[in-house]
mmCIF file with all atom_site columns, C-alpha atoms in Angstrom:
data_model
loop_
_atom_site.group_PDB
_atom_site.id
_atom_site.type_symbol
_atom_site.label_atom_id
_atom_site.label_alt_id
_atom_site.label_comp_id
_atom_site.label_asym_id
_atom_site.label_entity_id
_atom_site.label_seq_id
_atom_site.pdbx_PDB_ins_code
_atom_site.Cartn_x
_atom_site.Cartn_y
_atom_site.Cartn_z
_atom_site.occupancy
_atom_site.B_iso_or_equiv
_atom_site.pdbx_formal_charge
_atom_site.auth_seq_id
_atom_site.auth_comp_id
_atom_site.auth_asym_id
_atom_site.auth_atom_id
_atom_site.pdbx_PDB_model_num
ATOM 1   C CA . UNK A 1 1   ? -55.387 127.930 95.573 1.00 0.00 ? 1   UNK A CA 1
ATOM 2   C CA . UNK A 1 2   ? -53.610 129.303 92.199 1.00 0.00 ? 2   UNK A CA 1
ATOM 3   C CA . UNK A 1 3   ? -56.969 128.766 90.303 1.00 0.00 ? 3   UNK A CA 1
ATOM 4   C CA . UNK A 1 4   ? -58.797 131.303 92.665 1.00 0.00 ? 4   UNK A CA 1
ATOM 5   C CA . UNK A 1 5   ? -55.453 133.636 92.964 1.00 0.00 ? 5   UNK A CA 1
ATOM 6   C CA . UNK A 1 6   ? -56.205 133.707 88.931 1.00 0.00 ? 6   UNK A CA 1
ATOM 7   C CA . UNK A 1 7   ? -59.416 134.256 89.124 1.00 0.00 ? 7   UNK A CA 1
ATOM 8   C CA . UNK A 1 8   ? -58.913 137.275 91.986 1.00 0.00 ? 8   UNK A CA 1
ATOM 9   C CA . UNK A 1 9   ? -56.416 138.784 89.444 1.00 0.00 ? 9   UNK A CA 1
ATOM 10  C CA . UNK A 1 10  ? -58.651 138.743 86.375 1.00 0.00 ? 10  UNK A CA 1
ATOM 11  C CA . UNK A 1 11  ? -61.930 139.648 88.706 1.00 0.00 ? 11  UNK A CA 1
ATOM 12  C CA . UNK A 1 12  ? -60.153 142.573 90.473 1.00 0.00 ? 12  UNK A CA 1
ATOM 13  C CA . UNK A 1 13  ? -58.307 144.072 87.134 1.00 0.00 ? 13  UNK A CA 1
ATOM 14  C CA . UNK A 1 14  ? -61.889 143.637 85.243 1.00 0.00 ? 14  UNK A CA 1
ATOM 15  C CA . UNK A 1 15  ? -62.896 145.950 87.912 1.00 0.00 ? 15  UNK A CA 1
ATOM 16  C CA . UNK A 1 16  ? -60.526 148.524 87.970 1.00 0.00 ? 16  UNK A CA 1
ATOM 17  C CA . UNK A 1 17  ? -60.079 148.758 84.236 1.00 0.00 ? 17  UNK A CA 1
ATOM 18  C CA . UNK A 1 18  ? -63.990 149.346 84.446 1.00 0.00 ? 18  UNK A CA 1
ATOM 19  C CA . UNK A 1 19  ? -64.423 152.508 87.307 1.00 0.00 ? 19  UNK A CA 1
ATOM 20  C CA . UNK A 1 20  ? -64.220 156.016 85.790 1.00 0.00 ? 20  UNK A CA 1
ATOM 21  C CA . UNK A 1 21  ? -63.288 159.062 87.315 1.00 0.00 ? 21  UNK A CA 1
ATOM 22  C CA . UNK A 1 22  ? -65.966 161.390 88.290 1.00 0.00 ? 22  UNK A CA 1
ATOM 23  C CA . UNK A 1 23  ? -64.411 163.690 86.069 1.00 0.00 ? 23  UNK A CA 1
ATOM 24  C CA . UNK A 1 24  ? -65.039 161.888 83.207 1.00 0.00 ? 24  UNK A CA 1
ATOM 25  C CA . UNK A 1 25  ? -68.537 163.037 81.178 1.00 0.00 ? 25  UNK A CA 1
ATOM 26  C CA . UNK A 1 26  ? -70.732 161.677 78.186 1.00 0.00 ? 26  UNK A CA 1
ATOM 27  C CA . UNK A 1 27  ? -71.315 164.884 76.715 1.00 0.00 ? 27  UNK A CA 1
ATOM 28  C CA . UNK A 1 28  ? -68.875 164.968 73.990 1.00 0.00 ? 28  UNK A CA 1
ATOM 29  C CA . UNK A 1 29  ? -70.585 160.899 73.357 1.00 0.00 ? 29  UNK A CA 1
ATOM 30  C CA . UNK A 1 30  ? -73.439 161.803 71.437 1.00 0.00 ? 30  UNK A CA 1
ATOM 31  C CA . UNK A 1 31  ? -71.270 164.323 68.964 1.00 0.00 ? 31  UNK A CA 1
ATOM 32  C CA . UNK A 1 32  ? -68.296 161.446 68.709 1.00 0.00 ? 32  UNK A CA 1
ATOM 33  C CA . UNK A 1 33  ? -70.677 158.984 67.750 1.00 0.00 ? 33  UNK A CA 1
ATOM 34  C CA . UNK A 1 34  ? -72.406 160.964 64.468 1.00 0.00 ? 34  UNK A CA 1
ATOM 35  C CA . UNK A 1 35  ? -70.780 160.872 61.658 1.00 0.00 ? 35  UNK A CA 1
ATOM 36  C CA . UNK A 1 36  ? -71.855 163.881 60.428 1.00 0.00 ? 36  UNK A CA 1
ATOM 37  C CA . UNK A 1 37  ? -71.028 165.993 62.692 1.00 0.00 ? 37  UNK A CA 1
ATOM 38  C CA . UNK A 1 38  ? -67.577 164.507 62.602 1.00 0.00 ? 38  UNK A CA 1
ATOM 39  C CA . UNK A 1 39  ? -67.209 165.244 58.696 1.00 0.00 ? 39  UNK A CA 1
ATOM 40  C CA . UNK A 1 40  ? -68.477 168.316 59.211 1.00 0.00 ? 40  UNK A CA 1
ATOM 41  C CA . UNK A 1 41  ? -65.785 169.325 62.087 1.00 0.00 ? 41  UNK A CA 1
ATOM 42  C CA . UNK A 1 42  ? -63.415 167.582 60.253 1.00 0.00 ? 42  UNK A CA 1
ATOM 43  C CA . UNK A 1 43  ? -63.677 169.905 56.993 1.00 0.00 ? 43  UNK A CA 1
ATOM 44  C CA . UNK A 1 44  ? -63.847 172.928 59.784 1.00 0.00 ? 44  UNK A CA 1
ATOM 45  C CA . UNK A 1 45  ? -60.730 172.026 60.985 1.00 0.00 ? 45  UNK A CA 1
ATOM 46  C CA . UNK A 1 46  ? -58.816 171.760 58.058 1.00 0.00 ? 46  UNK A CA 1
ATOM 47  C CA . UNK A 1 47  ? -59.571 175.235 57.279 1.00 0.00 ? 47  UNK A CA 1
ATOM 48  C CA . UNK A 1 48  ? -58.298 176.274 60.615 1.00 0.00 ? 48  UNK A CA 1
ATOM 49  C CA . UNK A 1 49  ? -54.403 177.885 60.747 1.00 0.00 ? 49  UNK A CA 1
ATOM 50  C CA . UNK A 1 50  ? -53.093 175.302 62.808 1.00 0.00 ? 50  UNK A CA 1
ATOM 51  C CA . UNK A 1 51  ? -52.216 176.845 66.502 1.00 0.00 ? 51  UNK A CA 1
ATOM 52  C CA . UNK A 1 52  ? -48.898 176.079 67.941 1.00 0.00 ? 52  UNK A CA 1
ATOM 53  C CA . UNK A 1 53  ? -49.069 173.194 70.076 1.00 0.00 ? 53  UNK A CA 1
ATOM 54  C CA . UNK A 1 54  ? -47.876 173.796 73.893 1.00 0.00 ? 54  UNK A CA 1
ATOM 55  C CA . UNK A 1 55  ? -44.896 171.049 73.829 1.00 0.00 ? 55  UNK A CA 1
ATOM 56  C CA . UNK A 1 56  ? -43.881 171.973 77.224 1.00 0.00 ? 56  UNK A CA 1
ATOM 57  C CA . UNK A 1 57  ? -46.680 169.695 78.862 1.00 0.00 ? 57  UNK A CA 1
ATOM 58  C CA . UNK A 1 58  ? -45.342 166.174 79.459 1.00 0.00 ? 58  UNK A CA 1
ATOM 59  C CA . UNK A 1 59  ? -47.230 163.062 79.879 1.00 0.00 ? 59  UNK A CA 1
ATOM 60  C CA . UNK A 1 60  ? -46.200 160.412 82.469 1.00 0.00 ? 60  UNK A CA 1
ATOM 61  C CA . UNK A 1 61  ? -47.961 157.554 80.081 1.00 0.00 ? 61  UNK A CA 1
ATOM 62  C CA . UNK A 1 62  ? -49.671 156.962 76.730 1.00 0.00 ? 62  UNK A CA 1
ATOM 63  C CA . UNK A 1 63  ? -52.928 156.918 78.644 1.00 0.00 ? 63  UNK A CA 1
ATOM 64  C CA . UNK A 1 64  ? -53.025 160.758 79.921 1.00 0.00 ? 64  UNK A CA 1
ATOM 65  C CA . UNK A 1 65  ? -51.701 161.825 76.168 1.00 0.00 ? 65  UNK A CA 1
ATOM 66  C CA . UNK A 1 66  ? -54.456 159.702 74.606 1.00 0.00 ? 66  UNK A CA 1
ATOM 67  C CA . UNK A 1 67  ? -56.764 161.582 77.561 1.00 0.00 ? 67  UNK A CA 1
ATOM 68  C CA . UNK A 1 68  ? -55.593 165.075 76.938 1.00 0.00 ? 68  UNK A CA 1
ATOM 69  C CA . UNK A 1 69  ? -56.358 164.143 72.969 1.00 0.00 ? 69  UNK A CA 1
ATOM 70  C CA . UNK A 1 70  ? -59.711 163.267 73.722 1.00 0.00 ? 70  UNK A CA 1
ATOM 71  C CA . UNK A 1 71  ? -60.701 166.299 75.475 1.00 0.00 ? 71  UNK A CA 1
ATOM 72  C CA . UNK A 1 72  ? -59.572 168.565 73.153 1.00 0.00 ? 72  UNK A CA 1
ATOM 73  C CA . UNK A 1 73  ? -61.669 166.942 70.722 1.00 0.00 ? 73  UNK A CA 1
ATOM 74  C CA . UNK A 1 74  ? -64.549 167.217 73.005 1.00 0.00 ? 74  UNK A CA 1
ATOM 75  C CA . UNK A 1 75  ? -63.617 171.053 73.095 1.00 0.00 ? 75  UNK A CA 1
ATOM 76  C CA . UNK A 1 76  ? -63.491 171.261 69.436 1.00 0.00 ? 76  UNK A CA 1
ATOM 77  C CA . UNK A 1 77  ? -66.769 169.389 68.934 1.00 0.00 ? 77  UNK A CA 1
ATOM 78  C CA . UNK A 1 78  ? -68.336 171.455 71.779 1.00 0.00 ? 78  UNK A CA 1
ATOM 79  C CA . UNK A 1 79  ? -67.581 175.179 70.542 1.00 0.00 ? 79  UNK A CA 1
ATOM 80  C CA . UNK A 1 80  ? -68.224 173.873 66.809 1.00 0.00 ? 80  UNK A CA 1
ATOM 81  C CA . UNK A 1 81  ? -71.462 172.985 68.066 1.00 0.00 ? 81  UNK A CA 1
ATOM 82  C CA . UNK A 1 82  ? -72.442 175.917 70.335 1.00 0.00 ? 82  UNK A CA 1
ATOM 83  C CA . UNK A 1 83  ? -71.634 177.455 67.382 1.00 0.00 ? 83  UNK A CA 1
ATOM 84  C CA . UNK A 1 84  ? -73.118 175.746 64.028 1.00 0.00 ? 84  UNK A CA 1
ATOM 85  C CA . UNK A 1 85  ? -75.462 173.640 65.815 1.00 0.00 ? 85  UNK A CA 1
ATOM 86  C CA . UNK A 1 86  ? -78.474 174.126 63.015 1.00 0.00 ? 86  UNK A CA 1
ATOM 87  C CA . UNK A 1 87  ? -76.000 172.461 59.932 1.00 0.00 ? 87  UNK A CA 1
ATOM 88  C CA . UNK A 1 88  ? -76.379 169.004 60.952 1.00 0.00 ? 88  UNK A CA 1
ATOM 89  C CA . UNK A 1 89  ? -80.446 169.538 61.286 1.00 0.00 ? 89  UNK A CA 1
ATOM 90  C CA . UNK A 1 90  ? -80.118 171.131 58.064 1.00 0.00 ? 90  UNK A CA 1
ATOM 91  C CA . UNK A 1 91  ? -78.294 168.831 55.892 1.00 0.00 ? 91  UNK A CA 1
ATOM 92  C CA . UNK A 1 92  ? -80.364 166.191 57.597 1.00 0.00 ? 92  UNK A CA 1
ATOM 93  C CA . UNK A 1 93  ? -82.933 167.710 55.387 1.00 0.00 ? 93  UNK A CA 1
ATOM 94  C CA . UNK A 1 94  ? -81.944 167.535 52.334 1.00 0.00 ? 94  UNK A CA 1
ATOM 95  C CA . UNK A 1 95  ? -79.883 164.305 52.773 1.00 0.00 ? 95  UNK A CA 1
ATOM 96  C CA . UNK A 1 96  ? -82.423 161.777 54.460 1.00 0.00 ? 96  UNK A CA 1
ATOM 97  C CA . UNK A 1 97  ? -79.649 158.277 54.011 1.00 0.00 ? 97  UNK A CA 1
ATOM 98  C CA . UNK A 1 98  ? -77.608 158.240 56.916 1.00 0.00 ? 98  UNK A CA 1
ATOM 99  C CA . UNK A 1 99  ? -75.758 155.795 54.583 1.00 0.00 ? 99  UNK A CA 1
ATOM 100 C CA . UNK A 1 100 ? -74.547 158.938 52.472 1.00 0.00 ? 100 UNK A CA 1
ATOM 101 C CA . UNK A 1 101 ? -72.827 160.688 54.933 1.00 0.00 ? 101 UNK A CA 1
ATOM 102 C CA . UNK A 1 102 ? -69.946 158.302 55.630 1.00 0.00 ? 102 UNK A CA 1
ATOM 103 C CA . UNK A 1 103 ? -69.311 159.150 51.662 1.00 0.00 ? 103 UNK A CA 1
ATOM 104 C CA . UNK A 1 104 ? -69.980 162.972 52.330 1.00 0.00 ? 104 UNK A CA 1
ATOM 105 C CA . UNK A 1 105 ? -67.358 165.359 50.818 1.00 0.00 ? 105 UNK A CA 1
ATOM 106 C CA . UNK A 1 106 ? -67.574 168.545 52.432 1.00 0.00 ? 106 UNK A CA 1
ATOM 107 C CA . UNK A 1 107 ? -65.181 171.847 51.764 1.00 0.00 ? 107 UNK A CA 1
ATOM 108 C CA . UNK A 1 108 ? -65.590 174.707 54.263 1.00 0.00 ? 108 UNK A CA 1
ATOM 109 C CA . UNK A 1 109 ? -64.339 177.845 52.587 1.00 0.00 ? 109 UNK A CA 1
ATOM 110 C CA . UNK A 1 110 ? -63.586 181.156 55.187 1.00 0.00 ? 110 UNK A CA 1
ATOM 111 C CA . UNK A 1 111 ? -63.565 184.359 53.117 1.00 0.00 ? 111 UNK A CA 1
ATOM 112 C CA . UNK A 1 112 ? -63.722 188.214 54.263 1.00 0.00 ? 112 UNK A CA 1
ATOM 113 C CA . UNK A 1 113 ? -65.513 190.100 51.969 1.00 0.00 ? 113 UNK A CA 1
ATOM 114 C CA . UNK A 1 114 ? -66.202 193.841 52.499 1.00 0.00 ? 114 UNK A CA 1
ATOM 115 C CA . UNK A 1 115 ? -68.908 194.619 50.146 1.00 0.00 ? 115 UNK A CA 1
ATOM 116 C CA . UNK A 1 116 ? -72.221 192.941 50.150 1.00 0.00 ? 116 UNK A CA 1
ATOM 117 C CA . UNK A 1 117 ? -72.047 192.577 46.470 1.00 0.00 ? 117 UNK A CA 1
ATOM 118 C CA . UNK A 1 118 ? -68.749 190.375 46.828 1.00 0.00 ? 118 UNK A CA 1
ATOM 119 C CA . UNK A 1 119 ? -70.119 187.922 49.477 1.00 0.00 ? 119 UNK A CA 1
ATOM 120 C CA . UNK A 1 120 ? -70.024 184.500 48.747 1.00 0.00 ? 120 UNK A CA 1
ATOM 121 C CA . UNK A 1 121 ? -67.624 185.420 45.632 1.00 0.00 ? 121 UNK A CA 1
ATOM 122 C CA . UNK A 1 122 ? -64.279 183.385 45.666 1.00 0.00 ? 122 UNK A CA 1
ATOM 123 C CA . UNK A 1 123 ? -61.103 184.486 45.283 1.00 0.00 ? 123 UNK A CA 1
ATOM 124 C CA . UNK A 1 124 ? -57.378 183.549 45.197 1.00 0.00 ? 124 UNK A CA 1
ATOM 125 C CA . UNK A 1 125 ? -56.398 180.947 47.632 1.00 0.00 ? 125 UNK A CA 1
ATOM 126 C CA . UNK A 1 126 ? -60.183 179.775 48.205 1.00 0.00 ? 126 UNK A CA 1
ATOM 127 C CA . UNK A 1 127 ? -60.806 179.752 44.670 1.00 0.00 ? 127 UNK A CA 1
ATOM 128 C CA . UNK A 1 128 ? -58.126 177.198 43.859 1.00 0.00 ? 128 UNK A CA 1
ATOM 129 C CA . UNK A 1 129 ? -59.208 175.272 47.051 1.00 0.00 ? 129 UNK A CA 1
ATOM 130 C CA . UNK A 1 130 ? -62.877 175.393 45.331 1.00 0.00 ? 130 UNK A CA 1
ATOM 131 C CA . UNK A 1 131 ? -61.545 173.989 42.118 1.00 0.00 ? 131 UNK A CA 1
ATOM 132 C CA . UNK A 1 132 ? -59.029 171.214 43.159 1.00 0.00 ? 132 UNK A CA 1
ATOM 133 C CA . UNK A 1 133 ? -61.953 170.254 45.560 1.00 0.00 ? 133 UNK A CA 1
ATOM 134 C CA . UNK A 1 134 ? -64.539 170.052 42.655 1.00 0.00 ? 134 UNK A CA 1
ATOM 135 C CA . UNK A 1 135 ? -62.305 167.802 40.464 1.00 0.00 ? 135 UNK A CA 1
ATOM 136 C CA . UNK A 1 136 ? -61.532 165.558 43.201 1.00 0.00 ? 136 UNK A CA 1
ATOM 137 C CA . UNK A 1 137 ? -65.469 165.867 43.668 1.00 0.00 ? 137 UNK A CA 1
ATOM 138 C CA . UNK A 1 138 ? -66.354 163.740 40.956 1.00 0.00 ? 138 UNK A CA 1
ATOM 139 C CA . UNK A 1 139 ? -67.675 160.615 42.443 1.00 0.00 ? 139 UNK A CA 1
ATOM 140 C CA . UNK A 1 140 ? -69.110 161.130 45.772 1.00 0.00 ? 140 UNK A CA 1
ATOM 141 C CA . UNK A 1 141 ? -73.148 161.233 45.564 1.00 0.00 ? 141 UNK A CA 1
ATOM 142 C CA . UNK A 1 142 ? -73.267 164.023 47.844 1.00 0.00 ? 142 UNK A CA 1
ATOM 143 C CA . UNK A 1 143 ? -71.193 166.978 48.343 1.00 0.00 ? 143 UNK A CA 1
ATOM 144 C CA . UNK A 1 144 ? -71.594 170.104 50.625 1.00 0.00 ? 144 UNK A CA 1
ATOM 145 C CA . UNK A 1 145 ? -70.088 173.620 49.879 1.00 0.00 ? 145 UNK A CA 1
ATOM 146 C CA . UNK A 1 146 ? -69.914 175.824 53.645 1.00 0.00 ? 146 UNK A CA 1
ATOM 147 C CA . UNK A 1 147 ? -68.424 179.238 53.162 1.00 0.00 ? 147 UNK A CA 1
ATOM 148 C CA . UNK A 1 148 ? -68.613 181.534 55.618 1.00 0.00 ? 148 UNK A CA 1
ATOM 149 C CA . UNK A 1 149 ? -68.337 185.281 55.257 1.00 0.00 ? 149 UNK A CA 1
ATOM 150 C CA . UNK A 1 150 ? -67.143 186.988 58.309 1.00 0.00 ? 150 UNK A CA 1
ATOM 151 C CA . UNK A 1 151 ? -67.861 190.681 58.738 1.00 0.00 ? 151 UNK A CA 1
ATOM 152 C CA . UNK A 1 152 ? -66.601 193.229 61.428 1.00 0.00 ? 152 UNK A CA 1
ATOM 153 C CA . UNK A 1 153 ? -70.018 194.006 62.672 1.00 0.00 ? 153 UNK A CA 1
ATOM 154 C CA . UNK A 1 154 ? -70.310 190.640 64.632 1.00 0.00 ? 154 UNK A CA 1
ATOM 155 C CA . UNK A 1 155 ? -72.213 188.814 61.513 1.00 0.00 ? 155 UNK A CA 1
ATOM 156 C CA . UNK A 1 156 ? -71.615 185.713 59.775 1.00 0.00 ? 156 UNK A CA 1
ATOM 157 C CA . UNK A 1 157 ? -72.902 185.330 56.468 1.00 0.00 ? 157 UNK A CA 1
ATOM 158 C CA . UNK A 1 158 ? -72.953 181.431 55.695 1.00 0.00 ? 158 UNK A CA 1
ATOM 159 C CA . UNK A 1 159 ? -73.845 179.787 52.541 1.00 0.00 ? 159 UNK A CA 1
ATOM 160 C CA . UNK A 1 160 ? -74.439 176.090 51.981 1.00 0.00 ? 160 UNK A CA 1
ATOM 161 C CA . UNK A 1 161 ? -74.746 174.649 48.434 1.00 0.00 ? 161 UNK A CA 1
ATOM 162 C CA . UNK A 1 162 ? -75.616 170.851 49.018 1.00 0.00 ? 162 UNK A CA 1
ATOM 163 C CA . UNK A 1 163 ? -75.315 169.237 45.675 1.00 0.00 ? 163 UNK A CA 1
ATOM 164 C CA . UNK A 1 164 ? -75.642 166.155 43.658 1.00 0.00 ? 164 UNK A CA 1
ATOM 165 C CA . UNK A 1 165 ? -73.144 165.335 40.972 1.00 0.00 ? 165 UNK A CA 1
ATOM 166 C CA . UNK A 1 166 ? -74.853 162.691 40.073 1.00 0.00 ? 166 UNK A CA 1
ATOM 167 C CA . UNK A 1 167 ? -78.172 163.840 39.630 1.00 0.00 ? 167 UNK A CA 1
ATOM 168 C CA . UNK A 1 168 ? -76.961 168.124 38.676 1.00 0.00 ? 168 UNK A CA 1
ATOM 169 C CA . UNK A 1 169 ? -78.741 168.954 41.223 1.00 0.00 ? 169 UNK A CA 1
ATOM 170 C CA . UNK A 1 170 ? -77.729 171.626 43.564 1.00 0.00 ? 170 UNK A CA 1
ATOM 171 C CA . UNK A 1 171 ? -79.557 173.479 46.403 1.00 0.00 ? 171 UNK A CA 1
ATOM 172 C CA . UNK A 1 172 ? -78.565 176.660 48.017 1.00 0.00 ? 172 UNK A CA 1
ATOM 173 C CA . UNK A 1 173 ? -79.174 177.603 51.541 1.00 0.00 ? 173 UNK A CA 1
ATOM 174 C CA . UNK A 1 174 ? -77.916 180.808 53.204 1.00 0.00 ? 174 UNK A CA 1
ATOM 175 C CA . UNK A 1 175 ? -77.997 181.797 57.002 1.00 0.00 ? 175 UNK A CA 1
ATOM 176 C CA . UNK A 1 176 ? -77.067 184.533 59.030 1.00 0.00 ? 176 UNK A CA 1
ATOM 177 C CA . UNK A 1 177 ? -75.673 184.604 62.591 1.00 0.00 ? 177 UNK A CA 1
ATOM 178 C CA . UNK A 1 178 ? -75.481 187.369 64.738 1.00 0.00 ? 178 UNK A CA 1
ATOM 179 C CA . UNK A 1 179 ? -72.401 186.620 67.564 1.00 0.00 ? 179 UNK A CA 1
ATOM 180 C CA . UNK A 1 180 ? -72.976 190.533 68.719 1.00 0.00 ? 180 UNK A CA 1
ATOM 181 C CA . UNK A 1 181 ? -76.042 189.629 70.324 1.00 0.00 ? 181 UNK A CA 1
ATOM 182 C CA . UNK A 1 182 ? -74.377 186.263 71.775 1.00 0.00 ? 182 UNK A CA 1
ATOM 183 C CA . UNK A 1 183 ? -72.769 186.551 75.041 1.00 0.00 ? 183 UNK A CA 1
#
């Protein structure tokens, strides 16, 4: 009778630990699971002012913090995407070693330039990111350069110099994307 009591217990938890909630989705999985896109976020991110964080939510348990983490990342990775979905395809490209991008190095760079002539031109804060980010740059076999020139008119301007240290090699891609038109 305590064998099968046992075996209820680990049957029945097995089961519950198992059932998700109907809110729960997999379209956040196939973003999670590249690495790529991840780096590529990642570097986003970091350029990002970081937003106050709303303390006055409070979680009952570990599990609905670790839940509430999770689907802001899903947020993150779904607006980056809606958003710079053609990178990835892009740097896929050029970069045909999945391998490589685990070792990626990637610096996204924000400027607002006014003049057409100055796009794309560093300065100040971004150019000292550029240069502590090239010495520390040194080793990796592949590194990626995003800046992104934001203009009133609704435009984005974004360069993307892929290149290989390695090898002096460097390419230089530049796109334009129209968020006016965008609704």
């Amino acid at each position: 009778m305590k064998k099968t009591y046992i075996l209820f217990l680990i049957v029945f938890s097995g089961f519950l630990f198992s059932q998700q909630e109907e809110s729960d989705s997999l379209k956040c999985l196939k973003f999670k699971q590249s690495v790529l896109i991840n780096t590529l976020l990642n570097s986003y991110k970091k350029n990002l002012k970081p937003k106050e964080e709303n303390n006055s939510e409070i979680f009952g348990c570990g599990m609905a913090y670790i839940d509430y983490k999770e689907q802001m990342r899903c947020n993150d990775l779904l607006s980056f995407m809606s958003k710079y979905n053609f990178l990835p395809d892009e740097i896929r490209i050029f970069e045909k070693n999945e391998f490589q991008f685990k070792y990626l190095d990637v610096i996204w760079i924000e400027n607002k330039s006014k003049e057409k002539s100055e796009r794309y031109k560093l300065k100040g804060n971004n150019l000292r990111l550029y240069n502590q980010w090239k010495l520390r740059n040194t080793k990796s076999s592949c590194a990626i350069i995003i800046i992104v020139d934001k203009i009133n008119n609704g435009n984005e301007y974004i360069q993307m110099k892929i290149s290989y240290p390695n090898e002096m090699k460097e390419i230089i891609k530049n796109y334009t994307l129209n968020f006016s038109e965008r609704k």
